[in-house]
């Protein structure tokens, strides 16, 4: 029972502890009001791994769901060359009711009532080129170059009642990417496509305000020149 656990030690997250005690494997991880927050700049999971060894039990009460819709339309302006646009919507809702770490008999800490809601909208302009692999024109390779612009907002809350802390964030992001993939025609005009992110240039700006009226902003960006196995896209394409 988490409510009966005695809190003998509570360790707030600080920037030095984040850099010293954790390995970031994916996503963008920042600190808000002493709490570690992860956000995904792409449609793939983020990952952070603790360098600490926990010999005691870890009790976690966590719930999350994500809705991601991205229809697109394209026009073949010549053989095997297509340009088009994608419209995307992503909704994320997460609730961490309780998390309790018991490292040993003298070291424990708990966190309660953390909630995150995020809504993102984006528009992507893309160009794809195809190469057939067989005489029957069922298998092919393609490469997609795209420019994505997105905006949205998120809300992070911690605690309840008089101890409630609330942070609202406005988000703008831009990304230029190259995604090679494979296409398989299951019918004459219907194909299944699978692509993976390889190269990307990213920019993200966030503006925040909390319930105390304190304001802040941050920007981050960078380039990625390696295959991202968390950025795998699978879709169904109908040609008319």
XYZ file of N, CA and C in Angstrom:
720
model
N 0.859 -1.186 0.000
C 0.000 0.000 0.000
C 0.892 1.231 0.000
N 0.795 2.054 -1.040
C 1.677 3.217 -1.157
C 1.413 4.240 -0.062
N 0.136 4.382 0.346
C -0.192 5.392 1.346
C 0.425 5.082 2.705
N 0.787 3.821 2.945
C 1.366 3.433 4.224
C 2.890 3.455 4.226
N 3.487 3.715 3.073
C 4.945 3.765 3.027
C 5.456 5.019 3.727
N 6.448 4.852 4.566
C 7.059 5.982 5.239
C 8.119 6.594 4.330
N 8.006 7.902 4.086
C 8.964 8.604 3.238
C 10.137 9.034 4.099
N 11.247 8.340 3.948
C 12.431 8.627 4.749
C 13.406 9.545 4.030
N 13.281 9.604 2.720
C 14.222 10.426 1.945
C 13.532 10.856 0.658
N 13.579 12.143 0.335
C 12.976 12.651 -0.894
C 14.020 13.451 -1.638
N 14.274 13.084 -2.890
C 15.341 13.692 -3.677
C 14.738 14.422 -4.874
N 14.727 15.765 -4.883
C 14.209 16.487 -6.050
C 15.176 16.399 -7.224
N 14.630 16.435 -8.430
C 15.471 16.435 -9.615
C 16.119 17.795 -9.787
N 17.394 17.789 -10.101
C 18.130 18.995 -10.430
C 18.906 18.727 -11.704
N 19.338 19.798 -12.381
C 20.019 19.644 -13.655
C 21.290 18.814 -13.507
N 22.023 19.036 -12.427
C 23.255 18.269 -12.215
C 22.947 16.789 -12.033
N 21.848 16.470 -11.306
C 21.473 15.065 -11.102
C 21.001 14.428 -12.408
N 20.304 15.202 -13.240
C 19.849 14.692 -14.531
C 21.026 14.303 -15.413
N 22.034 15.155 -15.458
C 23.199 14.877 -16.290
C 24.070 13.772 -15.702
N 24.089 13.662 -14.368
C 24.965 12.693 -13.720
C 24.351 11.306 -13.626
N 23.050 11.220 -13.368
C 22.420 9.954 -13.003
C 21.584 9.314 -14.100
N 21.434 9.959 -15.279
C 20.552 9.421 -16.302
C 21.218 9.457 -17.678
N 20.876 8.481 -18.508
C 21.274 8.437 -19.912
C 20.039 8.678 -20.771
N 20.075 9.713 -21.610
C 18.959 10.021 -22.508
C 19.156 9.247 -23.803
N 18.204 8.349 -24.108
C 18.286 7.526 -25.310
C 17.338 8.008 -26.408
N 16.360 8.833 -26.075
C 15.421 9.326 -27.072
C 14.491 10.337 -26.451
N 14.004 11.295 -27.264
C 13.107 12.315 -26.760
C 13.853 13.514 -26.197
N 13.085 14.484 -25.734
C 13.626 15.718 -25.149
C 13.210 15.757 -23.681
N 14.172 15.724 -22.765
C 13.895 15.635 -21.336
C 14.338 16.915 -20.643
N 13.425 17.525 -19.873
C 13.706 18.786 -19.193
C 13.160 18.713 -17.766
N 13.430 19.761 -16.997
C 12.962 19.852 -15.622
C 11.913 20.941 -15.496
N 10.821 20.628 -14.798
C 9.773 21.596 -14.514
C 9.374 21.451 -13.053
N 9.620 22.509 -12.272
C 9.254 22.516 -10.852
C 9.840 21.318 -10.111
N 11.083 20.944 -10.430
C 11.734 19.847 -9.755
C 11.308 18.475 -10.202
N 10.559 18.394 -11.314
C 10.075 17.112 -11.831
C 10.608 16.895 -13.235
N 11.014 15.673 -13.539
C 11.543 15.322 -14.853
C 10.393 15.116 -15.839
N 10.420 15.847 -16.965
C 9.371 15.787 -17.969
C 9.983 15.395 -19.312
N 9.374 14.426 -19.987
C 9.834 14.000 -21.301
C 8.837 14.384 -22.368
N 9.337 14.856 -23.510
C 8.483 15.212 -24.644
C 9.102 14.646 -25.913
N 8.259 14.248 -26.845
C 8.714 13.675 -28.105
C 8.544 14.701 -29.211
N 9.627 15.021 -29.879
C 9.540 15.926 -31.021
C 9.090 15.195 -32.267
N 9.055 13.868 -32.211
C 8.633 13.065 -33.345
C 7.546 12.111 -32.890
N 6.984 11.359 -33.821
C 5.926 10.419 -33.493
C 6.521 9.083 -33.075
N 7.324 9.104 -32.014
C 7.952 7.891 -31.534
C 8.245 8.032 -30.052
N 8.480 6.917 -29.356
C 8.674 6.986 -27.908
C 9.986 7.662 -27.527
N 9.981 8.296 -26.354
C 11.201 8.785 -25.750
C 11.695 7.767 -24.734
N 12.975 7.846 -24.412
C 13.541 6.874 -23.473
C 14.637 7.530 -22.651
N 14.578 7.308 -21.340
C 15.636 7.761 -20.443
C 15.899 6.626 -19.461
N 17.168 6.349 -19.178
C 17.555 5.216 -18.353
C 18.363 5.710 -17.165
N 17.963 5.282 -15.986
C 18.686 5.644 -14.772
C 19.978 4.837 -14.671
N 21.028 5.492 -14.224
C 22.301 4.815 -13.984
C 22.371 4.197 -12.585
N 21.332 4.448 -11.775
C 21.319 3.941 -10.420
C 20.817 2.490 -10.398
N 21.294 1.727 -9.438
C 20.815 0.365 -9.204
C 19.853 0.392 -8.024
N 18.585 -0.007 -8.293
C 17.582 -0.032 -7.246
C 17.403 -1.484 -6.786
N 17.814 -1.747 -5.565
C 17.743 -3.109 -5.048
C 16.410 -3.410 -4.390
N 15.629 -2.375 -4.092
C 14.328 -2.582 -3.476
C 13.219 -2.509 -4.494
N 11.961 -2.627 -4.049
C 10.823 -2.613 -4.976
C 10.535 -1.223 -5.516
N 10.017 -1.166 -6.729
C 9.553 0.059 -7.359
C 8.066 -0.110 -7.631
N 7.233 0.747 -7.032
C 5.789 0.658 -7.178
C 5.318 1.825 -8.027
N 4.577 1.531 -9.097
C 4.224 2.546 -10.093
C 2.745 2.454 -10.437
N 2.065 3.592 -10.375
C 0.668 3.697 -10.782
C 0.605 4.724 -11.909
N 0.587 4.246 -13.161
C 0.746 5.133 -14.315
C -0.265 4.775 -15.400
N -0.818 5.800 -16.029
C -1.767 5.619 -17.132
C -1.487 6.668 -18.200
N -1.460 6.256 -19.457
C -1.203 7.194 -20.550
C -1.869 6.692 -21.821
N -2.228 7.627 -22.691
C -2.777 7.272 -23.994
C -2.411 8.367 -24.999
N -2.235 7.939 -26.231
C -1.871 8.850 -27.312
C -2.746 8.568 -28.532
N -3.287 9.620 -29.126
C -4.043 9.530 -30.368
C -3.273 10.306 -31.429
N -2.975 9.647 -32.548
C -2.185 10.272 -33.599
C -2.840 10.002 -34.948
N -3.256 11.066 -35.637
C -3.913 10.962 -36.943
C -3.126 11.813 -37.937
N -2.803 11.231 -39.113
C -1.992 11.960 -40.101
C -2.389 11.574 -41.522
N -3.556 12.011 -42.013
C -3.915 11.746 -43.412
C -3.083 12.605 -44.366
N -2.907 12.121 -45.616
C -2.136 12.898 -46.582
C -2.706 12.708 -47.983
N -2.355 13.639 -48.849
C -2.748 13.567 -50.250
C -1.551 13.979 -51.098
N -1.356 13.280 -52.229
C -0.222 13.577 -53.095
C -0.618 13.573 -54.565
N 0.234 14.171 -55.387
C -0.016 14.258 -56.838
C 1.239 13.814 -57.576
N 1.079 12.818 -58.484
C 2.193 12.367 -59.318
C 2.333 13.316 -60.501
N 3.320 14.195 -60.443
C 3.515 15.162 -61.517
C 4.332 14.565 -62.664
N 4.983 13.422 -62.445
C 5.651 12.658 -63.481
C 5.821 11.236 -62.962
N 6.297 10.335 -63.812
C 6.447 8.938 -63.406
C 7.335 8.821 -62.169
N 6.810 8.133 -61.161
C 7.545 7.814 -59.934
C 7.951 9.037 -59.117
N 7.336 10.176 -59.349
C 7.625 11.392 -58.589
C 6.314 11.980 -58.080
N 6.229 12.211 -56.772
C 4.999 12.707 -56.181
C 5.305 13.814 -55.180
N 4.438 14.822 -55.152
C 4.496 15.875 -54.138
C 3.144 15.903 -53.434
N 3.148 16.317 -52.188
C 1.895 16.315 -51.455
C 1.994 17.022 -50.130
N 0.919 16.885 -49.351
C 0.829 17.525 -48.052
C 0.179 16.560 -47.061
N 0.655 16.602 -45.825
C 0.085 15.814 -44.737
C -0.412 16.759 -43.645
N -1.546 16.409 -43.067
C -2.084 17.138 -41.926
C -2.114 16.199 -40.728
N -1.558 16.631 -39.614
C -1.435 15.746 -38.470
C -2.021 16.328 -37.202
N -2.517 15.431 -36.351
C -3.023 15.804 -35.027
C -2.569 14.736 -34.033
N -2.032 15.183 -32.899
C -1.565 14.249 -31.876
C -2.023 14.733 -30.508
N -2.663 13.836 -29.771
C -3.130 14.137 -28.421
C -2.510 13.135 -27.448
N -1.890 13.641 -26.400
C -1.267 12.803 -25.374
C -1.839 13.172 -24.017
N -2.198 12.153 -23.252
C -2.780 12.359 -21.927
C -2.143 11.346 -20.974
N -1.416 11.822 -19.978
C -0.740 10.932 -19.046
C -1.041 11.295 -17.606
N -1.144 10.276 -16.755
C -1.425 10.482 -15.330
C -0.574 9.520 -14.515
N 0.280 10.074 -13.683
C 1.090 9.283 -12.753
C 0.497 9.469 -11.368
N -0.277 8.465 -10.918
C -0.929 8.581 -9.629
C 0.054 8.511 -8.481
N 0.884 7.488 -8.463
C 1.898 7.318 -7.420
C 3.095 6.587 -8.002
N 4.280 6.970 -7.566
C 5.484 6.201 -7.829
C 6.304 6.187 -6.543
N 6.727 5.017 -6.145
C 7.465 4.866 -4.890
C 8.690 4.006 -5.130
N 9.854 4.506 -4.750
C 11.114 3.776 -4.841
C 11.602 3.455 -3.423
N 11.898 2.195 -3.186
C 12.529 1.798 -1.941
C 13.907 1.254 -2.278
N 14.921 2.076 -2.090
C 16.284 1.711 -2.460
C 16.906 0.817 -1.398
N 16.746 1.183 -0.141
C 17.155 0.322 0.974
C 16.316 0.718 2.181
N 16.679 0.225 3.355
C 15.866 0.487 4.534
C 15.859 1.945 4.947
N 16.843 2.709 4.505
C 16.951 4.105 4.926
C 16.632 5.100 3.824
N 16.459 4.648 2.597
C 16.271 5.571 1.475
C 15.008 5.189 0.716
N 14.001 6.060 0.755
C 12.760 5.910 0.010
C 12.347 7.276 -0.513
N 11.615 7.312 -1.618
C 10.946 8.550 -1.996
C 9.735 8.239 -2.859
N 8.764 9.149 -2.810
C 7.512 8.973 -3.545
C 7.136 10.266 -4.247
N 6.388 10.135 -5.331
C 5.787 11.259 -6.052
C 4.328 10.917 -6.294
N 3.452 11.923 -6.225
C 2.026 11.684 -6.379
C 1.391 12.727 -7.292
N 0.365 12.288 -8.000
C -0.530 13.151 -8.773
C 0.219 14.057 -9.756
N 0.837 13.425 -10.759
C 1.451 14.152 -11.863
C 0.604 13.928 -13.107
N 0.237 15.002 -13.797
C -0.609 14.894 -14.980
C -0.024 15.736 -16.105
N -0.112 15.212 -17.317
C 0.368 15.923 -18.499
C -0.627 15.746 -19.636
N -1.041 16.851 -20.235
C -1.898 16.839 -21.418
C -1.218 17.666 -22.506
N -1.201 17.129 -23.721
C -0.535 17.824 -24.819
C -1.318 17.616 -26.104
N -1.479 18.687 -26.853
C -2.119 18.634 -28.172
C -1.210 19.325 -29.177
N -0.921 18.614 -30.286
C -0.047 19.140 -31.323
C -0.725 19.038 -32.681
N -0.585 20.075 -33.484
C -1.092 20.102 -34.852
C 0.098 20.368 -35.774
N 0.133 19.718 -36.926
C 1.240 19.950 -37.834
C 0.801 19.824 -39.285
N 1.573 20.468 -40.132
C 1.374 20.406 -41.582
C 2.721 20.065 -42.214
N 2.732 19.047 -43.074
C 3.970 18.561 -43.670
C 3.881 18.609 -45.189
N 4.867 19.210 -45.815
C 4.990 19.214 -47.271
C 6.075 18.198 -47.652
N 5.784 17.332 -48.624
C 6.728 16.258 -48.912
C 6.882 16.021 -50.404
N 8.027 15.415 -50.747
C 8.310 14.947 -52.101
C 8.851 13.534 -51.990
N 8.297 12.617 -52.789
C 8.731 11.220 -52.769
C 9.090 10.768 -54.174
N 10.138 9.951 -54.261
C 10.539 9.344 -55.526
C 10.597 7.839 -55.337
N 10.127 7.080 -56.347
C 10.005 5.630 -56.260
C 10.899 4.943 -57.290
N 11.370 3.735 -56.926
C 12.139 2.870 -57.835
C 11.560 1.463 -57.744
N 11.132 0.913 -58.893
C 10.592 -0.432 -58.904
C 11.678 -1.488 -58.757
N 11.314 -2.619 -58.113
C 12.285 -3.682 -57.878
C 12.000 -4.940 -58.683
N 10.803 -5.079 -59.238
C 10.467 -6.310 -59.956
C 9.624 -5.966 -61.176
N 9.642 -6.839 -62.206
C 8.863 -6.570 -63.426
C 7.361 -6.471 -63.173
N 6.852 -7.148 -62.132
C 5.430 -7.097 -61.838
C 4.987 -5.827 -61.145
N 5.920 -4.950 -60.808
C 5.631 -3.653 -60.195
C 4.875 -3.778 -58.869
N 5.241 -4.798 -58.094
C 4.617 -4.972 -56.790
C 5.514 -4.471 -55.653
N 6.810 -4.510 -55.855
C 7.745 -4.110 -54.809
C 8.568 -2.917 -55.299
N 8.799 -1.987 -54.398
C 9.585 -0.821 -54.765
C 10.207 -0.149 -53.553
N 11.209 0.655 -53.821
C 11.834 1.482 -52.806
C 11.462 2.933 -53.060
N 11.411 3.723 -51.998
C 11.126 5.149 -52.170
C 11.912 5.950 -51.148
N 12.041 7.227 -51.440
C 12.673 8.153 -50.507
C 11.800 9.396 -50.399
N 11.505 9.774 -49.168
C 10.647 10.939 -48.920
C 11.450 12.038 -48.243
N 11.384 13.235 -48.804
C 11.941 14.432 -48.190
C 10.788 15.310 -47.746
N 10.798 15.728 -46.489
C 9.644 16.479 -45.995
C 10.057 17.653 -45.117
N 9.172 18.629 -45.081
C 9.297 19.789 -44.203
C 8.025 19.860 -43.363
N 8.195 19.760 -42.041
C 7.041 19.754 -41.144
C 7.056 20.975 -40.236
N 5.905 21.650 -40.158
C 5.708 22.784 -39.256
C 4.585 22.426 -38.299
N 4.803 22.651 -37.016
C 3.806 22.262 -36.034
C 3.671 23.276 -34.911
N 2.513 23.258 -34.284
C 2.274 24.100 -33.122
C 1.302 23.373 -32.199
N 1.254 23.815 -30.961
C 0.354 23.178 -30.012
C 0.563 23.729 -28.622
N 0.024 23.010 -27.645
C 0.124 23.449 -26.259
C 0.076 22.235 -25.348
N 0.601 22.404 -24.147
C 0.578 21.342 -23.147
C 0.308 21.950 -21.782
N -0.149 21.095 -20.875
C -0.414 21.520 -19.502
C 0.089 20.433 -18.550
N 0.947 20.833 -17.621
C 1.510 19.911 -16.637
C 1.071 20.342 -15.248
N 0.500 19.415 -14.482
C 0.083 19.706 -13.121
C 0.737 18.710 -12.167
N 1.007 19.196 -10.972
C 1.621 18.361 -9.938
C 0.953 18.665 -8.602
N 0.527 17.610 -7.900
C -0.111 17.775 -6.608
C -1.589 18.085 -6.740
N -2.203 18.489 -5.643
C -3.622 18.822 -5.612
C -3.873 19.775 -4.460
N -5.038 20.435 -4.499
C -5.400 21.358 -3.432
C -4.464 22.543 -3.338
N -4.059 22.866 -2.116
C -3.199 24.019 -1.904
C -1.793 23.805 -2.441
N -1.392 22.552 -2.609
C -0.040 22.264 -3.112
C 0.004 22.120 -4.632
N -1.096 22.433 -5.317
C -1.167 22.277 -6.772
C -0.196 23.221 -7.475
N 0.568 22.657 -8.407
C 1.438 23.444 -9.280
C 1.035 23.168 -10.724
N 0.903 24.220 -11.502
C 0.400 24.106 -12.864
C 1.310 24.883 -13.805
N 1.722 24.254 -14.909
C 2.558 24.908 -15.911
C 1.945 24.701 -17.296
N 1.683 25.798 -18.016
C 1.141 25.744 -19.365
C 2.232 26.136 -20.359
N 2.272 25.430 -21.480
C 3.344 25.618 -22.458
C 2.766 25.748 -23.855
N 3.205 26.768 -24.590
C 2.913 26.903 -26.017
C 4.120 26.416 -26.808
N 3.865 25.649 -27.865
C 4.925 24.937 -28.580
C 4.905 25.314 -30.057
N 6.087 25.558 -30.604
C 6.272 25.686 -32.059
C 7.470 24.825 -32.440
N 7.338 24.053 -33.520
C 8.439 23.219 -33.950
C 8.500 23.132 -35.472
N 9.690 22.939 -35.976
C 9.928 22.762 -37.409
C 10.940 21.642 -37.587
N 10.746 20.859 -38.655
C 11.639 19.720 -38.893
C 11.779 19.466 -40.387
N 13.013 19.250 -40.822
C 13.322 18.850 -42.181
C 13.900 17.444 -42.113
N 13.281 16.500 -42.824
C 13.701 15.106 -42.694
C 13.782 14.359 -44.000
N 14.539 13.266 -43.990
C 14.652 12.338 -45.118
C 14.303 10.951 -44.605
N 13.310 10.305 -45.241
C 12.803 9.020 -44.776
C 12.755 8.009 -45.926
N 13.740 7.140 -46.045
C 13.667 6.070 -47.048
C 12.735 4.959 -46.576
N 12.216 4.181 -47.553
C 11.314 3.099 -47.170
C 11.059 2.132 -48.309
N 10.128 1.216 -48.066
C 9.755 0.198 -49.035
C 8.238 0.234 -49.224
N 7.791 0.005 -50.453
C 6.370 -0.019 -50.788
C 6.018 -1.369 -51.391
N 4.892 -1.938 -50.965
C 4.409 -3.222 -51.471
C 2.964 -3.031 -51.923
N 2.703 -3.279 -53.217
C 1.351 -3.157 -53.750
C 0.595 -4.460 -53.488
N -0.414 -4.382 -52.610
C -1.231 -5.548 -52.313
C -2.395 -5.682 -53.296
N -2.727 -4.582 -53.977
C -3.698 -4.555 -55.073
C -3.155 -3.597 -56.120
N -3.858 -3.474 -57.236
C -3.340 -2.661 -58.330
C -3.129 -1.208 -57.915
N -4.045 -0.662 -57.128
C -3.968 0.744 -56.731
C -3.834 0.938 -55.223
N -3.510 -0.118 -54.513
C -3.401 -0.038 -53.047
C -2.045 -0.598 -52.630
N -1.315 0.171 -51.842
C 0.010 -0.263 -51.389
C 0.173 -0.006 -49.896
N 1.047 -0.797 -49.306
C 1.462 -0.601 -47.918
C 2.886 -0.062 -47.934
N 3.119 1.027 -47.211
C 4.430 1.660 -47.194
C 4.995 1.686 -45.779
N 6.282 1.430 -45.693
C 6.985 1.470 -44.412
C 8.258 2.291 -44.593
N 8.448 3.287 -43.748
C 9.631 4.145 -43.849
C 10.272 4.317 -42.484
N 11.535 4.735 -42.485
C 12.276 4.944 -41.245
C 13.054 6.248 -41.354
N 13.073 7.024 -40.264
C 13.787 8.284 -40.265
C 15.293 8.081 -40.248
N 16.005 8.818 -41.108
C 17.456 8.690 -41.205
C 18.142 10.006 -40.884
N 17.768 11.060 -41.594
C 18.412 12.357 -41.428
C 17.349 13.386 -41.076
N 17.629 14.242 -40.112
C 16.667 15.261 -39.747
C 17.320 16.489 -39.136
N 16.775 17.649 -39.456
C 17.122 18.908 -38.807
C 15.897 19.364 -38.029
N 16.085 19.703 -36.750
C 14.948 19.973 -35.879
C 15.121 21.291 -35.141
N 13.984 21.956 -34.908
C 13.961 23.185 -34.115
C 12.674 23.192 -33.315
N 12.756 23.553 -32.037
C 11.587 23.593 -31.177
C 11.706 24.763 -30.205
N 10.618 25.517 -30.058
C 10.574 26.632 -29.116
C 9.368 26.457 -28.213
N 9.570 26.661 -26.907
C 8.506 26.535 -25.924
C 8.450 27.798 -25.074
N 7.221 28.285 -24.844
C 6.985 29.421 -23.954
C 6.084 28.946 -22.825
N 6.491 29.186 -21.568
C 5.788 28.631 -20.421
C 5.349 29.703 -19.451
N 4.265 29.403 -18.729
C 3.811 30.224 -17.620
C 3.170 29.292 -16.598
N 3.457 29.515 -15.299
C 2.877 28.665 -14.269
C 1.798 29.404 -13.494
N 1.202 28.739 -12.522
C 0.078 29.318 -11.796
C 0.500 30.455 -10.871
N 1.806 30.649 -10.698
C 2.300 31.784 -9.916
C 2.587 33.000 -10.781
N 2.358 32.869 -12.084
C 2.620 33.968 -12.996
C 4.045 34.038 -13.492
N 4.871 33.075 -13.118
C 6.257 33.059 -13.571
C 6.321 32.580 -15.020
N 7.110 33.272 -15.834
C 7.202 32.970 -17.256
C 8.618 32.541 -17.621
N 8.713 31.761 -18.670
C 10.011 31.326 -19.170
C 9.881 30.783 -20.576
N 11.002 30.617 -21.226
C 11.005 30.068 -22.577
C 12.324 29.350 -22.812
N 12.303 28.440 -23.770
C 13.526 27.743 -24.144
C 13.411 27.283 -25.585
N 14.540 27.153 -26.217
C 14.610 26.653 -27.587
C 15.652 25.552 -27.644
N 15.429 24.603 -28.512
C 16.434 23.575 -28.744
C 16.339 23.107 -30.183
N 17.397 22.589 -30.683
C 17.445 22.127 -32.062
C 18.692 21.301 -32.272
N 18.789 20.765 -33.465
C 19.958 19.958 -33.764
C 19.756 19.137 -35.006
N 20.761 18.366 -35.336
C 20.738 17.513 -36.519
C 20.911 16.066 -36.110
N 20.255 15.185 -36.837
C 20.344 13.755 -36.587
C 20.744 13.065 -37.887
N 21.892 12.385 -37.879
C 22.397 11.737 -39.090
C 22.569 10.239 -38.869
N 21.588 9.621 -38.224
C 21.637 8.181 -38.006
C 20.227 7.611 -38.088
N 20.151 6.309 -38.300
C 18.860 5.642 -38.381
C 18.196 5.648 -37.008
N 16.939 6.119 -36.975
C 16.170 6.181 -35.739
C 15.122 5.075 -35.752
N 15.379 3.988 -35.021
C 14.456 2.853 -35.015
C 13.146 3.177 -34.315
N 13.093 4.296 -33.567
C 11.844 4.713 -32.947
C 10.995 5.542 -33.909
N 11.548 5.892 -35.067
C 10.819 6.690 -36.044
C 10.482 5.822 -37.251
N 9.673 4.786 -37.043
C 9.222 3.900 -38.096
C 7.754 4.176 -38.387
N 7.439 4.449 -39.644
C 6.067 4.791 -40.037
C 5.513 3.731 -40.977
N 4.272 3.333 -40.724
C 3.594 2.327 -41.540
C 2.262 2.925 -41.971
N 2.001 2.893 -43.301
C 0.776 3.506 -43.802
C 0.202 2.771 -45.006
N -1.059 3.067 -45.278
C -1.771 2.493 -46.427
C -2.019 3.608 -47.449
N -1.612 3.361 -48.708
C -1.718 4.373 -49.765
C -2.659 3.863 -50.854
N -3.593 4.728 -51.244
C -4.530 4.421 -52.343
C -4.230 5.354 -53.507
N -3.906 4.813 -54.666
C -3.599 5.593 -55.865
C -4.830 5.649 -56.768
N -5.094 6.859 -57.285
C -6.278 7.051 -58.138
C -5.861 7.677 -59.472
